[in-house]
Amino acid sequence: MAKKSAQMPAEPLAGKGQAGADHPGKEAADSAPAPRQLLLGLVFGIMFGFLLQKGGVAKYEVLMGALLLTDFTVMKIMLSAILVGMIGIFGMHALGLVKLHVKPTKYAANIIGGLIFGIGFALIGYCPGTGAAALGQGNLDAIPGIAGLLAGSYLYAEFSKKLSATVLTWGDRGCIMLPELIGVGRTAFLFAFAPAILAVLAVLYWFAP
């Protein structure tokens, strides 16, 4: 999914919240989504769920096949989405049509959050997005996952202040992206990375149609 505002290498520390550190109320007000953004989020969320369902990745057996490396439908869809999204977002940004909103890289939070996500996915067979799509198509076995999602969101909100002073500060690298991390320009990165994704997709379609 597309994310937030352009954080260029010249201002990588913006993601650490330094600008709003002395004015937390102003920072919260500035980051509050406008009604138009909420409406657009709802519309695109519904479209995303519809496409997930039509793509077949809201099915328990397909998702478990992805975890067991016996079904590559999810991998094909994810790689296709990365390829199209990467070219589209960087292309529109180069034309000045959109701003990039890069999430800060925080090693501890990314690793811990990823492990929790992976364990939950493996236990129930759905991730949050596919779980909602599965429930929409009538799979009641997704209900525990949705309940866990709501409970986890509530707990995170309750402990967010404490997490902001501890885990979220561990390994905080600011708003960096892969091209800047490996020291190449975005255009050169696209010309190297896009064909690599296409090659992987071709292999998958050839050996696992």
CSV table of C-alpha atoms in Angstrom, one decimal:
chain,number,residue,atom,x,y,z
A,1,MET,CA,0.0,0.0,0.0
A,2,ALA,CA,1.1,3.5,-0.6
A,3,LYS,CA,2.3,5.4,2.4
A,4,LYS,CA,3.3,8.9,3.6
A,5,SER,CA,5.4,12.0,2.8
A,6,ALA,CA,8.7,12.4,1.0
A,7,GLN,CA,11.6,12.0,3.4
A,8,MET,CA,14.7,12.5,1.4
A,9,PRO,CA,18.2,11.4,2.5
A,10,ALA,CA,19.0,15.0,3.3
A,11,GLU,CA,16.4,14.9,6.1
A,12,PRO,CA,16.5,11.3,7.3
A,13,LEU,CA,15.9,12.1,11.0
A,14,ALA,CA,12.4,13.5,10.4
A,15,GLY,CA,11.0,10.0,11.0
A,16,LYS,CA,12.3,10.1,14.5
A,17,GLY,CA,9.7,12.7,15.5
A,18,GLN,CA,12.4,15.2,16.4
A,19,ALA,CA,10.5,18.1,14.9
A,20,GLY,CA,7.5,17.4,17.1
A,21,ALA,CA,9.4,16.5,20.2
A,22,ASP,CA,8.9,19.8,21.8
A,23,HIS,CA,5.3,20.2,20.5
A,24,PRO,CA,3.6,16.8,20.7
A,25,GLY,CA,0.2,18.3,20.4
A,26,LYS,CA,1.1,20.1,17.2
A,27,GLU,CA,2.7,16.9,15.8
A,28,ALA,CA,-0.5,14.9,16.6
A,29,ALA,CA,-2.6,17.5,15.0
A,30,ASP,CA,-0.4,17.7,11.9
A,31,SER,CA,-0.4,13.9,11.5
A,32,ALA,CA,-4.2,13.5,12.0
A,33,PRO,CA,-5.8,12.2,8.7
A,34,ALA,CA,-8.2,14.5,7.0
A,35,PRO,CA,-11.7,13.2,6.2
A,36,ARG,CA,-10.8,13.0,2.5
A,37,GLN,CA,-7.9,10.8,3.4
A,38,LEU,CA,-10.1,8.5,5.5
A,39,LEU,CA,-12.7,8.3,2.7
A,40,LEU,CA,-10.0,7.5,0.2
A,41,GLY,CA,-8.6,4.9,2.6
A,42,LEU,CA,-12.0,3.3,2.9
A,43,VAL,CA,-12.5,3.2,-0.9
A,44,PHE,CA,-9.1,1.8,-1.7
A,45,GLY,CA,-9.4,-0.7,1.2
A,46,ILE,CA,-12.6,-2.1,-0.2
A,47,MET,CA,-11.0,-2.3,-3.7
A,48,PHE,CA,-8.0,-4.1,-2.1
A,49,GLY,CA,-10.2,-6.6,-0.3
A,50,PHE,CA,-12.2,-7.2,-3.5
A,51,LEU,CA,-9.0,-7.9,-5.5
A,52,LEU,CA,-7.7,-10.2,-2.8
A,53,GLN,CA,-10.8,-12.2,-2.9
A,54,LYS,CA,-10.9,-12.3,-6.7
A,55,GLY,CA,-7.2,-13.3,-6.7
A,56,GLY,CA,-7.9,-16.3,-4.6
A,57,VAL,CA,-5.6,-15.3,-1.7
A,58,ALA,CA,-8.5,-15.2,0.8
A,59,LYS,CA,-8.6,-19.0,0.8
A,60,TYR,CA,-7.2,-20.9,3.7
A,61,GLU,CA,-5.6,-23.6,1.6
A,62,VAL,CA,-3.9,-21.1,-0.7
A,63,LEU,CA,-2.4,-19.2,2.3
A,64,MET,CA,-1.3,-22.3,4.0
A,65,GLY,CA,0.2,-23.5,0.7
A,66,ALA,CA,2.3,-20.2,0.7
A,67,LEU,CA,3.6,-21.0,4.1
A,68,LEU,CA,4.4,-24.6,3.2
A,69,LEU,CA,5.9,-23.5,-0.2
A,70,THR,CA,3.5,-25.7,-2.1
A,71,ASP,CA,1.4,-22.9,-3.6
A,72,PHE,CA,3.0,-19.8,-5.0
A,73,THR,CA,-0.2,-17.8,-5.8
A,74,VAL,CA,0.5,-15.3,-2.9
A,75,MET,CA,4.1,-14.8,-3.9
A,76,LYS,CA,3.1,-14.1,-7.5
A,77,ILE,CA,0.5,-11.6,-6.5
A,78,MET,CA,2.9,-9.9,-4.0
A,79,LEU,CA,5.8,-9.7,-6.5
A,80,SER,CA,3.4,-8.3,-9.2
A,81,ALA,CA,2.1,-5.7,-6.7
A,82,ILE,CA,5.6,-4.7,-5.7
A,83,LEU,CA,6.7,-4.3,-9.4
A,84,VAL,CA,3.7,-2.3,-10.5
A,85,GLY,CA,3.6,-0.2,-7.3
A,86,MET,CA,7.4,0.5,-7.4
A,87,ILE,CA,7.3,1.7,-11.0
A,88,GLY,CA,4.1,3.6,-10.5
A,89,ILE,CA,5.0,5.4,-7.2
A,90,PHE,CA,8.6,6.3,-8.3
A,91,GLY,CA,7.4,7.3,-11.7
A,92,MET,CA,4.7,9.6,-10.3
A,93,HIS,CA,7.1,11.0,-7.8
A,94,ALA,CA,9.6,11.8,-10.5
A,95,LEU,CA,6.8,13.7,-12.3
A,96,GLY,CA,6.0,15.6,-9.2
A,97,LEU,CA,2.5,14.1,-9.0
A,98,VAL,CA,2.8,12.5,-5.5
A,99,LYS,CA,4.8,12.8,-2.3
A,100,LEU,CA,6.6,9.8,-0.8
A,101,HIS,CA,5.6,8.9,2.8
A,102,VAL,CA,8.3,6.6,4.1
A,103,LYS,CA,7.9,4.7,7.3
A,104,PRO,CA,10.9,4.9,9.6
A,105,THR,CA,13.1,1.8,9.8
A,106,LYS,CA,13.3,0.7,13.5
A,107,TYR,CA,15.1,-2.6,13.7
A,108,ALA,CA,13.7,-3.8,17.1
A,109,ALA,CA,10.1,-2.8,16.3
A,110,ASN,CA,10.4,-4.3,12.7
A,111,ILE,CA,11.8,-7.6,14.0
A,112,ILE,CA,9.5,-8.0,16.9
A,113,GLY,CA,6.4,-6.9,14.9
A,114,GLY,CA,7.4,-9.2,12.1
A,115,LEU,CA,7.8,-12.2,14.4
A,116,ILE,CA,4.4,-11.5,16.0
A,117,PHE,CA,2.8,-11.2,12.5
A,118,GLY,CA,4.4,-14.4,11.3
A,119,ILE,CA,3.5,-16.4,14.3
A,120,GLY,CA,-0.1,-15.2,14.1
A,121,PHE,CA,-0.3,-15.9,10.4
A,122,ALA,CA,1.1,-19.5,10.9
A,123,LEU,CA,-1.3,-20.2,13.8
A,124,ILE,CA,-4.5,-19.1,12.2
A,125,GLY,CA,-3.8,-19.3,8.5
A,126,TYR,CA,-4.7,-15.7,7.7
A,127,CYS,CA,-3.0,-12.3,7.8
A,128,PRO,CA,-5.0,-9.2,8.8
A,129,GLY,CA,-5.9,-8.3,5.2
A,130,THR,CA,-6.7,-11.8,3.9
A,131,GLY,CA,-8.6,-12.5,7.2
A,132,ALA,CA,-11.0,-9.6,6.6
A,133,ALA,CA,-11.4,-10.7,2.9
A,134,ALA,CA,-12.0,-14.3,4.1
A,135,LEU,CA,-14.6,-13.2,6.6
A,136,GLY,CA,-16.3,-11.2,3.8
A,137,GLN,CA,-16.6,-14.3,1.7
A,138,GLY,CA,-18.1,-16.3,4.5
A,139,ASN,CA,-15.2,-18.0,6.1
A,140,LEU,CA,-16.1,-17.9,9.8
A,141,ASP,CA,-12.8,-19.4,10.8
A,142,ALA,CA,-11.3,-16.0,10.2
A,143,ILE,CA,-13.2,-14.5,13.2
A,144,PRO,CA,-10.6,-15.4,15.9
A,145,GLY,CA,-8.0,-13.6,13.7
A,146,ILE,CA,-10.1,-10.5,13.4
A,147,ALA,CA,-10.7,-10.5,17.2
A,148,GLY,CA,-7.0,-10.9,17.7
A,149,LEU,CA,-6.4,-8.0,15.4
A,150,LEU,CA,-8.7,-5.7,17.3
A,151,ALA,CA,-7.3,-6.8,20.7
A,152,GLY,CA,-3.7,-6.3,19.5
A,153,SER,CA,-4.6,-2.8,18.1
A,154,TYR,CA,-6.1,-1.9,21.5
A,155,LEU,CA,-3.2,-3.1,23.5
A,156,TYR,CA,-0.7,-1.3,21.2
A,157,ALA,CA,-2.6,1.9,21.6
A,158,GLU,CA,-2.7,1.5,25.4
A,159,PHE,CA,1.1,0.9,25.6
A,160,SER,CA,2.1,3.2,22.8
A,161,LYS,CA,3.6,5.8,25.1
A,162,LYS,CA,5.8,3.3,26.9
A,163,LEU,CA,6.8,1.7,23.6
A,164,SER,CA,7.7,5.1,22.1
A,165,ALA,CA,10.3,5.5,24.9
A,166,THR,CA,11.7,2.0,24.6
A,167,VAL,CA,11.3,-0.5,21.8
A,168,LEU,CA,10.5,2.1,19.1
A,169,THR,CA,13.8,3.9,19.8
A,170,TRP,CA,16.0,0.7,19.5
A,171,GLY,CA,17.8,0.6,16.1
A,172,ASP,CA,15.9,3.7,14.8
A,173,ARG,CA,17.5,4.4,11.3
A,174,GLY,CA,15.0,7.1,10.3
A,175,CYS,CA,13.3,7.2,6.9
A,176,ILE,CA,15.6,5.3,4.6
A,177,MET,CA,14.8,3.3,1.5
A,178,LEU,CA,16.7,0.5,-0.2
A,179,PRO,CA,18.3,2.6,-3.0
A,180,GLU,CA,19.8,5.0,-0.4
A,181,LEU,CA,20.8,2.1,1.9
A,182,ILE,CA,22.8,0.4,-0.8
A,183,GLY,CA,24.1,3.8,-2.2
A,184,VAL,CA,22.5,3.9,-5.7
A,185,GLY,CA,20.1,6.3,-7.4
A,186,ARG,CA,16.5,5.4,-7.7
A,187,THR,CA,16.5,5.2,-11.5
A,188,ALA,CA,19.4,2.8,-11.5
A,189,PHE,CA,17.7,0.8,-8.7
A,190,LEU,CA,14.6,0.5,-10.8
A,191,PHE,CA,16.5,-0.6,-13.9
A,192,ALA,CA,18.2,-3.4,-11.9
A,193,PHE,CA,15.4,-4.4,-9.5
A,194,ALA,CA,12.4,-4.5,-11.9
A,195,PRO,CA,14.0,-7.0,-14.3
A,196,ALA,CA,15.0,-9.1,-11.3
A,197,ILE,CA,11.4,-9.3,-10.1
A,198,LEU,CA,10.2,-10.1,-13.6
A,199,ALA,CA,12.8,-12.9,-13.8
A,200,VAL,CA,11.6,-14.4,-10.6
A,201,LEU,CA,7.9,-14.2,-11.8
A,202,ALA,CA,8.8,-15.9,-15.0
A,203,VAL,CA,10.5,-18.7,-13.1
A,204,LEU,CA,7.5,-19.1,-10.9
A,205,TYR,CA,5.0,-19.2,-13.8
A,206,TRP,CA,7.2,-21.7,-15.6
A,207,PHE,CA,7.8,-24.1,-12.8
A,208,ALA,CA,4.6,-23.5,-10.7
A,209,PRO,CA,1.9,-22.3,-13.2
